[in-house]
Short mmCIF file of C-alpha atoms in Angstrom, two decimals:
data_model
loop_
_atom_site.label_atom_id
_atom_site.label_comp_id
_atom_site.label_asym_id
_atom_site.label_seq_id
_atom_site.Cartn_x
_atom_site.Cartn_y
_atom_site.Cartn_z
CA MET A 24 -20.42 19.57 -12.45
CA ARG A 25 -16.55 19.67 -12.13
CA LYS A 26 -13.68 17.77 -10.66
CA TYR A 27 -14.00 17.44 -6.59
CA LYS A 28 -12.43 20.04 -4.52
CA LYS A 29 -11.59 19.71 -0.63
CA GLU A 30 -13.77 22.72 -0.06
CA ASP A 31 -16.78 21.30 -1.99
CA GLU A 32 -19.78 20.33 0.14
CA LEU A 33 -20.57 17.20 -2.01
CA SER A 34 -18.47 14.13 -2.73
CA TYR A 35 -18.98 11.18 -4.82
CA SER A 36 -18.46 7.25 -5.09
CA LEU A 37 -16.96 5.92 -8.28
CA GLY A 38 -18.22 2.65 -8.75
CA THR A 39 -21.09 0.30 -8.59
CA GLU A 40 -20.08 -1.64 -5.19
CA LEU A 41 -19.30 1.77 -3.70
CA THR A 42 -22.20 3.48 -4.54
CA LEU A 43 -24.15 0.44 -3.21
CA GLU A 44 -22.34 0.73 0.25
CA LEU A 45 -23.03 4.41 0.20
CA LEU A 46 -26.56 3.65 -0.29
CA LEU A 47 -26.87 0.85 2.81
CA GLN A 48 -24.89 3.32 5.00
CA HIS A 49 -25.69 6.72 4.44
CA PRO A 50 -29.22 6.59 2.37
CA GLN A 51 -29.77 10.20 3.89
CA ASP A 52 -27.16 11.81 2.62
CA VAL A 53 -27.39 10.66 -1.18
CA ILE A 54 -27.99 13.45 -3.39
CA ARG A 55 -28.59 11.36 -6.57
CA VAL A 56 -27.04 8.49 -8.47
CA TYR A 57 -25.64 8.96 -12.04
CA VAL A 58 -25.57 5.74 -14.27
CA HIS A 59 -23.81 5.59 -17.83
CA SER A 60 -25.28 4.03 -20.69
CA LYS A 61 -22.97 1.30 -20.41
CA GLN A 62 -23.91 -0.19 -17.49
CA LYS A 63 -25.87 -3.28 -17.62
CA ASP A 64 -28.69 -4.72 -15.50
CA ASN A 65 -27.18 -7.05 -12.95
CA PRO A 66 -27.72 -8.07 -9.09
CA ILE A 67 -25.71 -5.02 -7.58
CA TYR A 68 -27.17 -2.61 -9.90
CA ASN A 69 -30.66 -3.98 -9.08
CA ARG A 70 -29.86 -3.67 -5.59
CA ILE A 71 -28.88 0.40 -6.06
CA LYS A 72 -31.99 0.60 -8.06
CA VAL A 73 -34.46 -0.88 -5.18
CA LEU A 74 -32.72 1.39 -2.89
CA CYS A 75 -33.05 4.50 -4.97
CA ASP A 76 -36.45 3.95 -5.25
CA LYS A 77 -36.83 2.85 -1.37
CA TYR A 78 -35.20 6.50 -0.23
CA GLN A 79 -36.56 8.28 -3.50
CA LYS A 80 -33.45 9.16 -4.87
CA GLU A 81 -33.14 9.93 -8.93
CA ILE A 82 -31.28 7.70 -10.93
CA VAL A 83 -29.58 9.96 -13.63
CA GLN A 84 -28.28 8.82 -16.97
CA ASN A 85 -25.16 11.06 -18.06
CA ASP A 86 -22.51 9.91 -20.04
CA LYS A 87 -20.47 13.35 -19.87
CA ILE A 88 -20.68 13.36 -16.01
CA PHE A 89 -18.46 9.93 -16.02
CA ASN A 90 -15.62 12.11 -18.33
CA ILE A 91 -15.58 14.68 -15.78
CA LEU A 92 -15.45 12.78 -12.67
CA SER A 93 -13.51 9.33 -13.35
CA ASP A 94 -10.46 8.92 -15.00
CA LYS A 95 -11.23 5.16 -14.79
CA ASP A 96 -12.74 3.04 -18.10
CA ASN A 97 -15.04 0.84 -15.97
CA CYS A 98 -16.87 3.13 -13.91
CA TYR A 99 -20.40 3.17 -15.06
CA ILE A 100 -22.00 4.38 -11.66
CA ILE A 101 -21.63 7.33 -9.59
CA GLY A 102 -23.10 8.13 -6.44
CA LEU A 103 -23.03 12.28 -5.58
CA PHE A 104 -23.55 12.68 -1.77
CA LYS A 105 -23.48 15.51 0.93
CA LYS A 106 -20.17 15.02 3.17
CA TYR A 107 -22.15 14.17 6.28
CA VAL A 108 -20.40 14.82 9.65
CA SER A 109 -18.65 12.29 11.43
CA GLU A 110 -17.73 11.64 15.19
CA ILE A 111 -15.34 9.11 16.93
CA ASP A 112 -16.62 6.98 19.93
CA ARG A 113 -14.62 8.80 22.77
CA ASN A 114 -14.34 5.39 24.56
CA ALA A 115 -13.59 2.99 21.76
CA ASN A 116 -10.04 2.03 20.81
CA HIS A 117 -8.50 4.66 18.15
CA LEU A 118 -6.14 4.34 15.12
CA VAL A 119 -4.53 8.18 14.83
CA LEU A 120 -2.78 9.45 11.63
CA VAL A 121 -0.73 12.49 12.15
CA ASN A 122 -0.19 14.34 9.22
CA PRO A 123 -0.93 11.80 6.73
CA SER A 124 -0.77 13.25 2.95
CA ASN A 125 -1.68 10.74 0.58
CA MET A 126 -5.22 9.56 -0.40
CA GLY A 127 -4.78 6.24 -1.59
CA ASN A 128 -2.58 4.92 1.68
CA LEU A 129 -5.65 6.62 3.77
CA GLY A 130 -8.21 4.68 1.74
CA THR A 131 -6.07 1.46 2.06
CA ILE A 132 -5.53 1.98 6.01
CA ILE A 133 -9.19 2.32 6.44
CA ARG A 134 -10.13 -1.04 4.81
CA THR A 135 -7.43 -2.92 6.78
CA SER A 136 -8.45 -0.61 10.00
CA LEU A 137 -12.05 -2.00 9.50
CA GLY A 138 -11.00 -5.71 8.82
CA PHE A 139 -9.19 -5.45 12.37
CA GLY A 140 -12.17 -4.24 14.25
CA ILE A 141 -10.92 -0.37 14.80
CA ASN A 142 -13.33 1.53 13.18
CA ASN A 143 -12.62 4.83 14.99
CA LEU A 144 -9.88 7.10 12.94
CA VAL A 145 -8.28 10.31 14.38
CA LEU A 146 -6.52 12.58 11.84
CA ILE A 147 -4.45 15.39 13.30
CA ARG A 148 -4.31 18.35 10.97
CA PRO A 149 -2.63 19.10 8.51
CA ALA A 150 -3.88 15.90 6.92
CA VAL A 151 -5.20 15.03 3.77
CA ASP A 152 -8.80 15.18 2.86
CA ILE A 153 -10.83 11.84 3.77
CA TYR A 154 -13.93 13.14 1.58
CA ASP A 155 -11.43 12.82 -1.47
CA PRO A 156 -13.19 10.33 -4.05
CA LYS A 157 -9.72 8.57 -4.42
CA CYS A 158 -9.42 8.11 -0.77
CA ILE A 159 -12.86 6.89 -0.65
CA ARG A 160 -12.76 4.40 -3.61
CA ALA A 161 -8.89 3.00 -2.46
CA SER A 162 -11.27 2.02 0.73
CA MET A 163 -13.39 0.03 -1.14
CA GLY A 164 -16.61 1.06 0.69
CA ALA A 165 -15.10 0.57 4.33
CA PHE A 166 -15.09 4.61 4.21
CA PHE A 167 -18.92 4.72 4.98
CA GLU A 168 -18.76 2.25 8.14
CA LEU A 169 -16.04 4.26 9.70
CA ASN A 170 -16.32 7.02 12.31
CA PHE A 171 -13.62 9.71 11.72
CA GLU A 172 -12.82 12.88 13.42
CA TYR A 173 -10.20 15.83 12.53
CA PHE A 174 -8.47 17.56 15.59
CA ASP A 175 -5.76 20.61 15.12
CA SER A 176 -3.34 18.88 17.37
CA PHE A 177 -2.65 15.83 19.07
CA GLU A 178 -3.12 17.53 22.74
CA GLN A 179 -6.60 18.60 21.65
CA TYR A 180 -7.17 15.21 20.51
CA LEU A 181 -6.12 13.66 23.81
CA SER A 182 -8.24 16.10 26.49
CA SER A 183 -11.38 15.01 24.51
CA VAL A 184 -11.28 11.23 24.55
CA SER A 185 -11.17 8.63 27.57
CA LYS A 186 -8.44 7.70 29.60
CA ARG A 187 -6.10 5.16 27.59
CA GLU A 188 -2.78 3.90 26.87
CA ILE A 189 -1.04 5.79 23.82
CA PHE A 190 1.03 3.64 21.39
CA PRO A 191 3.62 5.88 19.05
CA PHE A 192 4.75 3.82 16.46
CA MET A 193 8.38 5.45 15.78
CA LEU A 194 11.48 4.25 14.29
CA ASP A 195 13.56 4.53 17.73
CA GLY A 196 10.57 3.42 19.61
CA ALA A 197 11.53 2.20 23.06
CA LYS A 198 9.70 -1.26 23.13
CA GLN A 199 9.43 -4.21 20.36
CA LEU A 200 6.04 -4.64 19.15
CA GLU A 201 5.68 -7.95 19.94
CA GLU A 202 6.79 -7.24 23.58
CA ILE A 203 3.81 -5.01 24.00
CA GLU A 204 1.26 -6.33 26.59
CA ILE A 205 -2.13 -5.13 25.04
CA PRO A 206 -4.20 -3.06 27.53
CA GLU A 207 -8.08 -2.91 27.42
CA ARG A 208 -8.16 0.63 25.82
CA TYR A 209 -5.57 2.31 23.65
CA SER A 210 -4.85 4.54 20.90
CA LEU A 211 -2.22 3.39 18.04
CA VAL A 212 -0.42 6.48 16.53
CA PHE A 213 1.45 6.79 13.20
CA GLY A 214 3.24 9.61 11.71
CA ASN A 215 3.24 11.28 8.07
CA GLU A 216 4.52 8.73 5.15
CA ALA A 217 7.74 10.75 4.50
CA THR A 218 8.72 12.30 8.30
CA GLY A 219 7.22 9.88 10.84
CA LEU A 220 6.08 10.91 14.13
CA PRO A 221 8.17 14.03 15.83
CA SER A 222 10.57 13.07 18.48
CA ASP A 223 8.47 14.47 21.23
CA PHE A 224 5.76 11.79 20.79
CA HIS A 225 8.06 9.55 23.03
CA ARG A 226 6.39 11.44 25.78
CA TYR A 227 2.99 10.55 25.41
CA GLY A 228 3.26 6.94 26.41
CA GLN A 229 4.79 3.56 25.56
CA SER A 230 6.60 4.29 22.17
CA VAL A 231 6.96 1.07 19.97
CA PHE A 232 8.83 0.09 16.97
CA ILE A 233 8.37 -3.05 14.52
CA LYS A 234 12.03 -4.83 13.80
CA HIS A 235 13.24 -4.91 10.64
CA LEU A 236 16.71 -4.98 8.96
CA HIS A 237 18.37 -1.98 8.44
CA THR A 238 18.66 -2.86 4.48
CA ILE A 239 15.64 -0.31 4.22
CA ASP A 240 15.19 2.90 6.35
CA SER A 241 11.65 2.29 7.22
CA LEU A 242 8.34 0.35 6.45
CA ASN A 243 5.94 1.95 4.16
CA LEU A 244 3.23 3.63 6.15
CA THR A 245 0.26 1.36 5.15
CA ASN A 246 2.46 -1.53 5.86
CA ALA A 247 3.33 -0.52 9.05
CA VAL A 248 -0.08 0.26 10.14
CA SER A 249 -1.42 -3.22 9.11
CA ILE A 250 1.22 -4.90 10.95
CA GLY A 251 0.44 -2.86 14.04
CA LEU A 252 -3.37 -3.44 13.99
CA TYR A 253 -2.84 -7.04 13.14
CA GLN A 254 -0.66 -7.63 16.48
CA PHE A 255 -2.73 -5.37 18.51
CA THR A 256 -6.05 -7.40 17.73
CA LEU A 257 -4.41 -10.63 17.26
CA ARG A 258 -6.87 -13.19 19.16
CA ARG A 259 -8.93 -10.44 19.84
CA ILE A 260 -11.46 -10.33 16.89
CA MET B 5 14.91 8.72 -25.43
CA ARG B 6 11.28 7.97 -24.92
CA LYS B 7 9.23 6.69 -22.01
CA TYR B 8 9.84 3.06 -20.91
CA LYS B 9 8.37 0.05 -22.86
CA LYS B 10 8.37 -3.45 -21.16
CA GLU B 11 10.63 -4.96 -24.14
CA ASP B 12 13.32 -2.48 -23.96
CA GLU B 13 16.95 -3.56 -22.86
CA LEU B 14 17.65 -0.47 -20.41
CA SER B 15 15.15 0.93 -17.80
CA TYR B 16 15.75 3.74 -15.30
CA SER B 17 16.14 5.21 -11.94
CA LEU B 18 14.29 8.29 -10.94
CA GLY B 19 15.64 10.24 -8.25
CA THR B 20 18.86 11.02 -6.43
CA GLU B 21 18.69 8.43 -3.59
CA LEU B 22 17.75 5.59 -6.02
CA THR B 23 20.48 6.50 -8.67
CA LEU B 24 22.84 6.25 -5.70
CA GLU B 25 21.76 2.57 -4.73
CA LEU B 26 21.84 1.43 -8.45
CA LEU B 27 25.59 2.80 -8.37
CA LEU B 28 26.30 0.89 -5.24
CA GLN B 29 24.64 -2.16 -6.03
CA HIS B 30 25.01 -2.67 -9.95
CA PRO B 31 27.71 -0.30 -11.23
CA GLN B 32 28.22 -2.46 -14.10
CA ASP B 33 24.97 -2.25 -15.76
CA VAL B 34 25.14 1.51 -15.59
CA ILE B 35 24.94 3.27 -18.84
CA ARG B 36 25.18 6.87 -17.77
CA VAL B 37 23.50 9.37 -15.34
CA TYR B 38 21.23 12.50 -16.53
CA VAL B 39 21.37 15.26 -14.21
CA HIS B 40 18.97 18.38 -14.42
CA SER B 41 20.13 22.14 -14.41
CA LYS B 42 18.43 22.42 -11.20
CA GLN B 43 19.88 19.60 -9.13
CA LYS B 44 22.04 21.33 -6.72
CA ASP B 45 25.14 20.00 -4.83
CA ASN B 46 24.64 17.84 -1.88
CA PRO B 47 26.22 14.80 -0.48
CA ILE B 48 24.49 12.27 -2.27
CA TYR B 49 24.84 14.06 -5.44
CA ASN B 50 28.90 14.02 -4.53
CA ARG B 51 28.40 10.82 -3.89
CA ILE B 52 27.04 9.75 -7.30
CA LYS B 53 29.67 11.83 -8.81
CA VAL B 54 32.42 10.14 -7.15
CA LEU B 55 31.18 6.46 -8.00
CA CYS B 56 30.36 7.92 -11.72
CA ASP B 57 34.13 8.80 -11.74
CA LYS B 58 35.28 5.38 -10.48
CA TYR B 59 33.14 3.54 -12.74
CA GLN B 60 33.79 5.56 -15.84
CA LYS B 61 30.23 6.60 -16.04
CA GLU B 62 29.50 9.99 -17.82
CA ILE B 63 26.90 12.66 -15.91
CA VAL B 64 24.90 14.31 -18.68
CA GLN B 65 23.05 17.59 -18.27
CA ASN B 66 19.93 17.46 -20.21
CA ASP B 67 16.87 18.81 -18.86
CA LYS B 68 14.45 17.58 -21.56
CA ILE B 69 15.02 13.83 -20.83
CA PHE B 70 13.22 14.67 -17.23
CA ASN B 71 10.00 15.89 -19.08
CA ILE B 72 9.99 12.84 -20.87
CA LEU B 73 10.72 10.05 -18.51
CA SER B 74 9.58 11.45 -14.96
CA ASP B 75 6.27 12.90 -14.19
CA LYS B 76 7.31 14.17 -10.93
CA ASP B 77 8.90 17.72 -10.52
CA ASN B 78 11.22 16.94 -7.78
CA CYS B 79 13.14 14.42 -9.57
CA TYR B 80 16.81 16.15 -10.60
CA ILE B 81 18.81 12.68 -11.44
CA ILE B 82 18.05 9.68 -13.42
CA GLY B 83 20.24 6.78 -13.92
CA LEU B 84 20.12 4.82 -16.83
CA PHE B 85 20.79 0.97 -16.66
CA LYS B 86 21.20 -2.21 -18.74
CA LYS B 87 18.31 -4.57 -17.34
CA TYR B 88 20.44 -7.38 -15.43
CA VAL B 89 19.42 -11.02 -15.12
CA SER B 90 18.45 -11.83 -11.81
CA GLU B 91 18.23 -15.43 -10.25
CA ILE B 92 16.85 -16.29 -6.99
CA ASP B 93 18.81 -18.40 -4.33
CA ARG B 94 17.34 -21.97 -4.82
CA ASN B 95 17.91 -22.89 -1.03
CA ALA B 96 16.74 -19.54 0.31
CA ASN B 97 13.15 -19.02 1.98
CA HIS B 98 11.13 -17.27 -1.04
CA LEU B 99 8.14 -15.10 -1.36
CA VAL B 100 6.20 -15.91 -4.56
CA LEU B 101 3.51 -13.77 -6.29
CA VAL B 102 1.23 -15.53 -8.52
CA ASN B 103 0.01 -13.04 -11.24
CA PRO B 104 0.48 -9.57 -9.45
CA SER B 105 -0.84 -6.57 -11.64
CA ASN B 106 0.05 -3.68 -9.82
CA MET B 107 3.59 -2.12 -10.30
CA GLY B 108 3.28 0.37 -7.17
CA ASN B 109 2.30 -2.34 -5.37
CA LEU B 110 5.09 -4.96 -6.11
CA GLY B 111 7.73 -2.10 -5.37
CA THR B 112 6.20 -1.77 -1.88
CA ILE B 113 6.23 -5.31 -1.43
CA ILE B 114 9.84 -5.81 -2.26
CA ARG B 115 10.94 -2.91 0.29
CA THR B 116 9.04 -4.38 3.23
CA SER B 117 10.44 -8.06 2.10
CA LEU B 118 13.80 -6.85 2.12
CA GLY B 119 13.23 -5.13 5.52
CA PHE B 120 12.09 -8.81 6.99
CA GLY B 121 15.16 -10.35 5.14
CA ILE B 122 13.51 -12.14 2.34
CA ASN B 123 15.25 -11.12 -0.48
CA ASN B 124 14.33 -13.74 -3.15
CA LEU B 125 11.18 -12.77 -4.94
CA VAL B 126 9.34 -15.27 -7.54
CA LEU B 127 6.98 -14.07 -9.96
CA ILE B 128 4.63 -16.53 -11.77
CA ARG B 129 3.60 -15.04 -15.08
CA PRO B 130 1.05 -13.27 -16.14
CA ALA B 131 2.91 -10.83 -13.88
CA VAL B 132 3.72 -7.12 -13.84
CA ASP B 133 7.24 -5.85 -15.61
CA ILE B 134 9.35 -5.70 -12.10
CA TYR B 135 11.71 -3.32 -14.17
CA ASP B 136 9.21 -0.78 -14.98
CA PRO B 137 10.56 2.50 -13.41
CA LYS B 138 7.38 2.81 -11.31
CA CYS B 139 7.97 -0.22 -9.97
CA ILE B 140 11.67 0.61 -9.09
CA ARG B 141 10.48 3.92 -7.42
CA ALA B 142 8.39 2.14 -5.37
CA SER B 143 10.87 0.07 -3.84
CA MET B 144 12.73 3.00 -2.73
CA GLY B 145 16.14 1.08 -3.74
CA ALA B 146 15.18 -2.00 -2.24
CA PHE B 147 14.69 -3.42 -5.95
CA PHE B 148 18.64 -3.39 -6.31
CA GLU B 149 19.24 -5.60 -3.59
CA LEU B 150 16.68 -8.25 -4.40
CA ASN B 151 17.17 -11.69 -6.22
CA PHE B 152 14.04 -12.09 -8.46
CA GLU B 153 12.78 -14.80 -10.93
CA TYR B 154 10.06 -15.14 -13.34
CA PHE B 155 8.57 -18.59 -13.78
CA ASP B 156 5.95 -19.70 -16.26
CA SER B 157 3.79 -21.92 -13.77
CA PHE B 158 4.33 -22.41 -9.99
CA GLU B 159 4.81 -26.19 -10.84
CA GLN B 160 7.64 -25.13 -13.01
CA TYR B 161 8.77 -22.76 -9.97
CA LEU B 162 8.54 -25.83 -7.69
CA SER B 163 10.31 -28.37 -9.74
CA SER B 164 13.52 -26.15 -9.75
CA VAL B 165 14.16 -25.22 -5.76
CA SER B 166 15.12 -26.99 -2.85
CA LYS B 167 12.72 -28.85 -0.89
CA ARG B 168 10.50 -26.50 1.33
CA GLU B 169 7.00 -25.90 2.60
CA ILE B 170 4.55 -23.84 0.89
CA PHE B 171 2.31 -21.92 2.22
CA PRO B 172 -0.31 -20.61 0.26
CA PHE B 173 -2.23 -17.44 1.74
CA MET B 174 -5.88 -17.82 0.88
CA LEU B 175 -9.15 -16.31 2.14
CA ASP B 176 -10.40 -19.99 2.69
CA GLY B 177 -7.21 -20.91 4.41
CA ALA B 178 -6.86 -24.27 6.32
CA LYS B 179 -5.03 -22.64 9.37
CA GLN B 180 -5.07 -19.26 10.59
CA LEU B 181 -1.61 -17.20 10.41
CA GLU B 182 -0.42 -17.00 14.18
CA GLU B 183 -0.86 -20.71 14.43
CA ILE B 184 1.68 -21.85 11.90
CA GLU B 185 4.82 -23.38 13.18
CA ILE B 186 7.55 -21.76 11.13
CA PRO B 187 9.71 -24.57 9.55
CA GLU B 188 13.36 -24.12 8.62
CA ARG B 189 12.70 -23.71 5.02
CA TYR B 190 9.64 -21.98 3.38
CA SER B 191 7.97 -20.23 0.34
CA LEU B 192 5.03 -17.92 1.24
CA VAL B 193 2.36 -17.72 -1.83
CA PHE B 194 0.23 -14.81 -2.49
CA GLY B 195 -2.23 -14.23 -5.41
CA ASN B 196 -3.42 -11.62 -7.71
CA GLU B 197 -4.59 -8.16 -6.13
CA ALA B 198 -8.16 -8.52 -7.18
CA THR B 199 -8.61 -12.49 -7.26
CA GLY B 200 -6.20 -14.00 -4.86
CA LEU B 201 -5.17 -17.67 -5.39
CA PRO B 202 -6.80 -20.11 -7.62
CA SER B 203 -8.54 -23.18 -5.26
CA ASP B 204 -6.22 -25.55 -6.51
CA PHE B 205 -3.49 -24.02 -4.37
CA HIS B 206 -4.76 -25.82 -1.48
CA ARG B 207 -3.11 -28.83 -2.66
CA TYR B 208 0.56 -27.38 -2.88
CA GLY B 209 1.11 -26.91 0.96
CA GLN B 210 -0.27 -25.58 4.38
CA SER B 211 -3.10 -23.22 3.24
CA VAL B 212 -3.35 -20.20 5.51
CA PHE B 213 -5.69 -17.17 6.09
CA ILE B 214 -5.28 -14.27 8.21
CA LYS B 215 -8.04 -13.46 10.37
CA HIS B 216 -10.11 -10.40 9.61
CA LEU B 217 -13.80 -9.27 10.27
CA HIS B 218 -16.32 -9.57 7.36
CA THR B 219 -17.05 -5.95 7.35
CA ILE B 220 -14.37 -6.25 4.65
CA ASP B 221 -13.82 -8.66 1.75
CA SER B 222 -10.29 -9.14 2.00
CA LEU B 223 -7.12 -7.40 2.98
CA ASN B 224 -5.13 -5.13 0.22
CA LEU B 225 -2.54 -7.48 -1.36
CA THR B 226 0.71 -5.20 0.23
CA ASN B 227 -0.71 -5.16 3.58
CA ALA B 228 -1.42 -9.16 3.67
CA VAL B 229 2.06 -9.78 2.49
CA SER B 230 3.42 -7.50 5.00
CA ILE B 231 1.45 -9.00 7.97
CA GLY B 232 2.61 -12.83 6.89
CA LEU B 233 6.15 -11.53 6.41
CA TYR B 234 6.01 -9.88 9.88
CA GLN B 235 4.68 -13.22 11.53
CA PHE B 236 7.12 -15.37 9.86
CA THR B 237 10.04 -13.79 10.29
CA LEU B 238 9.26 -12.83 14.11
CA ARG B 239 11.97 -12.92 16.26
CA ARG B 240 14.22 -14.66 13.69
CA ILE B 241 15.65 -10.91 12.17
#
């Protein structure tokens, strides 16, 4: 056992709640569950034991593994699982992240997106590894309920999904967020944390900006995404 | 020189842009500026040199200090400064964070808050140290334009500021965010990252919730704050 690497076929859930979510959503992909000797009996651990029994998954006590895989002191359960293939629903509304680079941000965005009813996430390469345990942990379990898919380019993504309106969020977007009329079917598109979207994204649809004062250069990516999701799903969830 | 501790009288800005912001906003509090031998001449560094000259602040080349104070490879300028006393404008709109515990979150919140024109931040103890270099860095310079003040309790804060409407953001808030009529003078109040506000905050004013699906337990704090700020300042900035 060693620390996670992108090319690994397995990943893991660090923590009790997260491992319960994994067992509830993707039992068939679980390899086994590790438990630390300090883990006490509690309702969540009991649910994990019931599920492991039901799906015939082994619970292995092994304290060393926690030193290798986790950098948090309070993590006493780890779920090892096979990275499954996920696909977006091609007819649903999508959140599209172009070249996201921060794993913690990605996890937080997944959680907020699910909260606002957008559970189809598109990642345009180069992009951070969504299976990294740090991303999964930051999503607080939302990851396991998400449909996601990587594409090599935005064009490739566009040509593979149903007709929809495209809203690229850009600092020099043409229309202010709250003036947008929300259509039936849409994709919200956000760029990289540091660089935003390239300027040619204006041509893909109705570019949008979130008005803020120029005392700051830009909003933080996860905050911008959360405001966009909030406004688009207002009175619809 | 050693790593920052809460009880220190000095703190520092890690990075070129951040140190420029420090020199622009608080020149009187700057002790000196450290520069790494790898720092190249560029427009921002030139502005730093001009400002250091103007305010008679020394620029010291010392590579070792960067190993001690910074964990990022690309930080080549550090500004050492005296922690100044800041005070909120008692008649302005406020953002109030009750028991915030994460430094990165706090920095991100400062940046977003400034972007939406709320530049008075209240922290109710126990609360994270706003002068921690990690918080300052996460604010991307917004920190140096912020008025902030710590209070020992919410009651103490209330009794020291002008009359205003209080909006505690709570999972079981009584009114949905977008139904709130925005008054002239207000304070937006948010709880700790993990626990939210204690239930007795209902009595301080009109409690608010941000509607989301119950596929997630709650929104991430910085995302909730950014949505609250966005909605309250809509068409007002």
